[in-house]
Coordinates of C-alpha atoms in Angstrom, one line a residue:
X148 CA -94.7 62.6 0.5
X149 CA -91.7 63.4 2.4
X150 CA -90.8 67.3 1.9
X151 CA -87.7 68.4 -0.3
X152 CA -85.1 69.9 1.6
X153 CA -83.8 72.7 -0.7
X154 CA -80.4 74.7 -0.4
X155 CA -79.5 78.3 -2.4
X156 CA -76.3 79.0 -3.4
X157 CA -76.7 82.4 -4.6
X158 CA -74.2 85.5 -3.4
X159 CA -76.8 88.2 -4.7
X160 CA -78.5 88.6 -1.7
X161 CA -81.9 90.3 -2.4
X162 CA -82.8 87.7 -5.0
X163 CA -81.5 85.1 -2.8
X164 CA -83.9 85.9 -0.2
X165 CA -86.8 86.9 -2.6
X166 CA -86.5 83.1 -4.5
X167 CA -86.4 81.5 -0.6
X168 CA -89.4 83.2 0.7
X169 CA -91.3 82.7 -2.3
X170 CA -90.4 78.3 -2.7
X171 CA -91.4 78.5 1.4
X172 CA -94.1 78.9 0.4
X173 CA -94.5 75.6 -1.4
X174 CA -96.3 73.4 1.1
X175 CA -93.4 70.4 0.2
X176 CA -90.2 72.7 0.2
X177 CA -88.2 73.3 2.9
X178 CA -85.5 76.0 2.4
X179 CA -82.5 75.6 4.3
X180 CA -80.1 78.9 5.1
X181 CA -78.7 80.8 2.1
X182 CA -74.8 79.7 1.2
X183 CA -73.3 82.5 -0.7
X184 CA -69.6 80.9 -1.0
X185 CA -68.3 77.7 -1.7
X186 CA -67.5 77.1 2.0
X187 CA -70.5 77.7 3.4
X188 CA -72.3 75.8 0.1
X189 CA -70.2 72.7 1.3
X190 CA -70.2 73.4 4.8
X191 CA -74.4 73.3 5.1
X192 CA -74.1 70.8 2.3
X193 CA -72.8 68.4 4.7
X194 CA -74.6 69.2 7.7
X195 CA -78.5 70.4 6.3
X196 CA -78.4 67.3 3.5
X197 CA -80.3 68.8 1.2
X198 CA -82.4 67.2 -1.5
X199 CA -82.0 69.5 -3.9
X200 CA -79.4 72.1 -4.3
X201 CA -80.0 75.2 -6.4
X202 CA -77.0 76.9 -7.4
X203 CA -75.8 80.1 -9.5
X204 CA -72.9 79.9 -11.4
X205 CA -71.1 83.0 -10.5
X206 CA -70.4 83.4 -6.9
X207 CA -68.4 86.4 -6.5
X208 CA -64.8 85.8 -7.5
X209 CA -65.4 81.7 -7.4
X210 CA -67.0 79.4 -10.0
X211 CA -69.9 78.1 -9.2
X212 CA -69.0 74.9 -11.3
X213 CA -66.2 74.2 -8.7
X214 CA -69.3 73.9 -6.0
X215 CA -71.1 71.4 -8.6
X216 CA -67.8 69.4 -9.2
X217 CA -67.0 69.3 -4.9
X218 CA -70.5 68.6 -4.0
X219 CA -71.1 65.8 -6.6
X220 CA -67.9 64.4 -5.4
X221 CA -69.1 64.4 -1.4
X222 CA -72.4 64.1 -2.1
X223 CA -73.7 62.2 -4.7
X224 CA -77.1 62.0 -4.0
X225 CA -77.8 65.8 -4.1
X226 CA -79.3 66.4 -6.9
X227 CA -78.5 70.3 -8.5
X228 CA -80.6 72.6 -10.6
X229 CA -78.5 74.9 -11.8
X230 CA -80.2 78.8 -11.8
X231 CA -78.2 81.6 -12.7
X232 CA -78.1 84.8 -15.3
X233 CA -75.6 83.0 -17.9
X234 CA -76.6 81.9 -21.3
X235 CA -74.5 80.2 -22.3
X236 CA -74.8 76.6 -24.1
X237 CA -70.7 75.9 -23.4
X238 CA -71.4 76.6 -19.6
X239 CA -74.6 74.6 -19.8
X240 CA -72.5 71.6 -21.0
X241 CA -70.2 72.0 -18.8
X242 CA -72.8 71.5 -15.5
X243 CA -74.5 68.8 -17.0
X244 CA -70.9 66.7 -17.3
X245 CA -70.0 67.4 -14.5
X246 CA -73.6 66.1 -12.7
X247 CA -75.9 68.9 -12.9
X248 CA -79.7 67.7 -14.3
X249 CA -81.6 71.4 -14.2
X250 CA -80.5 74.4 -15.9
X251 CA -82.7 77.4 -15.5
X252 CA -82.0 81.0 -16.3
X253 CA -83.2 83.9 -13.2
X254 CA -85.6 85.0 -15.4
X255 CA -88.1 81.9 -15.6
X256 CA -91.3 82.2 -13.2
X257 CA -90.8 81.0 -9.3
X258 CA -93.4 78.8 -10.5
X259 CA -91.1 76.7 -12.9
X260 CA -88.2 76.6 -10.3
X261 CA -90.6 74.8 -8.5
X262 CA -91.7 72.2 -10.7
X263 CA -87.9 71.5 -11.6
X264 CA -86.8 71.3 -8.0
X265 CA -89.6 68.7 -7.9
X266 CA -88.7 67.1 -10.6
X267 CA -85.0 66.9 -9.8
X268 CA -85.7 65.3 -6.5
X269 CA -87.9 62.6 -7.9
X270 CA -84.6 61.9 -10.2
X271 CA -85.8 63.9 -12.9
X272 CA -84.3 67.5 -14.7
X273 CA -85.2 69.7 -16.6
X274 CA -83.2 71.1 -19.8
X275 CA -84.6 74.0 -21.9
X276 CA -86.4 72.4 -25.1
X277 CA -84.8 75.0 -27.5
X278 CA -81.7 73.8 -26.3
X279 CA -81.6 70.1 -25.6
X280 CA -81.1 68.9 -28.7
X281 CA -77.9 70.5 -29.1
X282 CA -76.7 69.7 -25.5
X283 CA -77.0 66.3 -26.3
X284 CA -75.3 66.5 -29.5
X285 CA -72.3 68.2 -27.8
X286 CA -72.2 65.4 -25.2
X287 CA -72.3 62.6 -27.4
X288 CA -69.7 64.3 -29.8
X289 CA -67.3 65.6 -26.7
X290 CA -66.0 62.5 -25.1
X291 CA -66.8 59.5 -26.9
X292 CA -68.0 56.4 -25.3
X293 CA -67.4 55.7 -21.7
X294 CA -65.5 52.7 -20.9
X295 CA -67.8 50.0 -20.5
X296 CA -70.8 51.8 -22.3
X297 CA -72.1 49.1 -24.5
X298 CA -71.0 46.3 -21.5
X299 CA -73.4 48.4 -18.7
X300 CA -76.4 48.4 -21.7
X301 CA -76.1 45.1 -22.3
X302 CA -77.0 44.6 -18.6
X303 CA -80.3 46.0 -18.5
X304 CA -83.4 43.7 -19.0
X305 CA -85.5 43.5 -22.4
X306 CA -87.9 45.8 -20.9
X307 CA -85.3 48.0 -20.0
X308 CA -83.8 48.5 -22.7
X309 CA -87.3 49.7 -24.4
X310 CA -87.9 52.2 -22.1
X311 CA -83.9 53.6 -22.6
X312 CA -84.9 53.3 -26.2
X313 CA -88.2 55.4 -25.8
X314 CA -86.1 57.9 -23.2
X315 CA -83.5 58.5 -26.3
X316 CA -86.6 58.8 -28.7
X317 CA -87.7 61.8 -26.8
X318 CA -90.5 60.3 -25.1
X319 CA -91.6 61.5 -21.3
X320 CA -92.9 58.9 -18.8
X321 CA -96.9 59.1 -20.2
X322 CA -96.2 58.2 -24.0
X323 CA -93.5 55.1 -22.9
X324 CA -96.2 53.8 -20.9
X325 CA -98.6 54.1 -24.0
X326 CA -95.8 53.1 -26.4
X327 CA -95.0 49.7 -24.2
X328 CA -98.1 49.2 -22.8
X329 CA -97.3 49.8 -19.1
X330 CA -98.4 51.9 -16.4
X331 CA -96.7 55.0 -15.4
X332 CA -95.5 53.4 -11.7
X333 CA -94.2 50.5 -14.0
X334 CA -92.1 52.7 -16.4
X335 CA -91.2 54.9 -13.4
X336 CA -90.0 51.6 -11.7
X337 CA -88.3 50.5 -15.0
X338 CA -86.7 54.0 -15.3
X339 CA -85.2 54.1 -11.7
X340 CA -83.8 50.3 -12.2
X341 CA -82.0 51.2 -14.8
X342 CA -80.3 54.6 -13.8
X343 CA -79.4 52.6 -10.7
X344 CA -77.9 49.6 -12.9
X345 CA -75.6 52.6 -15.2
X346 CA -74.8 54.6 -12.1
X347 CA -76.8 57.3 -13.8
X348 CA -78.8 60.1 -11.8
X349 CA -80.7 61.6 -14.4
X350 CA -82.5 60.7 -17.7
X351 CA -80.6 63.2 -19.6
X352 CA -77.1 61.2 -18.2
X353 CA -78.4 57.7 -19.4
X354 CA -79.5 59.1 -22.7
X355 CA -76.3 60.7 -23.3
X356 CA -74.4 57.7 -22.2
X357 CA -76.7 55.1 -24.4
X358 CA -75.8 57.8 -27.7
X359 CA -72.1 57.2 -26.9
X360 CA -72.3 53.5 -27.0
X361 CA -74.3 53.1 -30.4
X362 CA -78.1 53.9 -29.7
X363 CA -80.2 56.0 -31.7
X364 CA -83.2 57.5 -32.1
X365 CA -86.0 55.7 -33.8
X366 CA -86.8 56.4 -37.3
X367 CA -90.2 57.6 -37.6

């Protein structure tokens, strides 16, 4: 497997450098140098291409949603895990609207940076489970339907449209494959398709959107 280039954009130094020493030592992680503004975030943005991008959201006197906003603009392939000291759900919401699919607070293990890093490159995320629930409810409740919701749902295949169903049931890639009867390369291959088909980059985006246009989770 090709390794995942990561960048930090972090302005607190010491755990800056602690957190990149420590994922260097992942045998499929490779850091790239520390950005601790938005310039130099965008600036090695552009010229390292990172896979992942792992971003705090207070940078000094600048937001570090501004950096999520600009770099999802210029880049949207870079996936970002957002990894800061905040708490808080409105903040939360914010990133993920505005393209974030990790949110992790500085006190979680190395160890689970990791596996969400990994995950986000492999076009997963990772949203705490005590929160998710309301995240999505917030989501669904703060925009309304996207223009062209139901239309871009109505283009996915049968199959498809089971395994959206099963993702806004709750249910990870192991129990869709039991539920439908598929392997996990299957649903994995059903799951990409269909992000690619609602210009979605993350499973917690096409839920979200499919919740705006009418679907719902299924009743027990």
């Amino acid at each position: 497997m090709q390794p995942i280039r990561v960048l930090i954009v972090d302005d607190h130094a010491l755990f800056a450098e602690a957190l990149a020493a420590r994922l260097g030592r992942e045998p499929d992680l490779v850091i790239l140098p520390i950005a601790a503004d938005v310039r130099r975030a965008l600036a090695l943005t552009a010229t390292e291409r990172p896979r992942v991008l792992v971003l705090d959201l207070t940078l000094g006197a600048e937001n570090g949603l501004d950096v999520l906003g600009r770099v999802r603009e210029a880049h949207p392939d870079v996936r970002v895990v957002v990894l800061t000291a905040m708490s808080d759900l409105d903040a939360l919401v914010q990133a993920v609207r505005r393209g974030a699919v990790g949110w992790l607070e500085k006190t979680e293990s190395a160890d689970l940076v990791a596996r969400v890093i990994r995950s986000a490159a492999r076009q997963g995320g990772w949203i705490p489970p005590d929160v998710l629930g309301e995240v999505l409810r917030r989501l669904v409740r703060g925009d309304g339907e996207p223009v062209g919701g139901a239309r871009l749902l109505a283009g996915l295949t049968p199959r498809e449209q089971e395994v959206l169903q099963c993702m806004v049931d709750g249910l990870g890639r192991a129990e869709i494959a039991e539920e439908l009867g598929l392997s996990a390369n299957t649903v994995r291959t059903h799951t990409q398709n269909l992000l690619s088909k609602l210009d979605m980059h993350s499973a917690l985006e096409a839920i979200t959107l499919a919740m705006r246009a009418g679907m719902r989770p299924t009743d027990p």
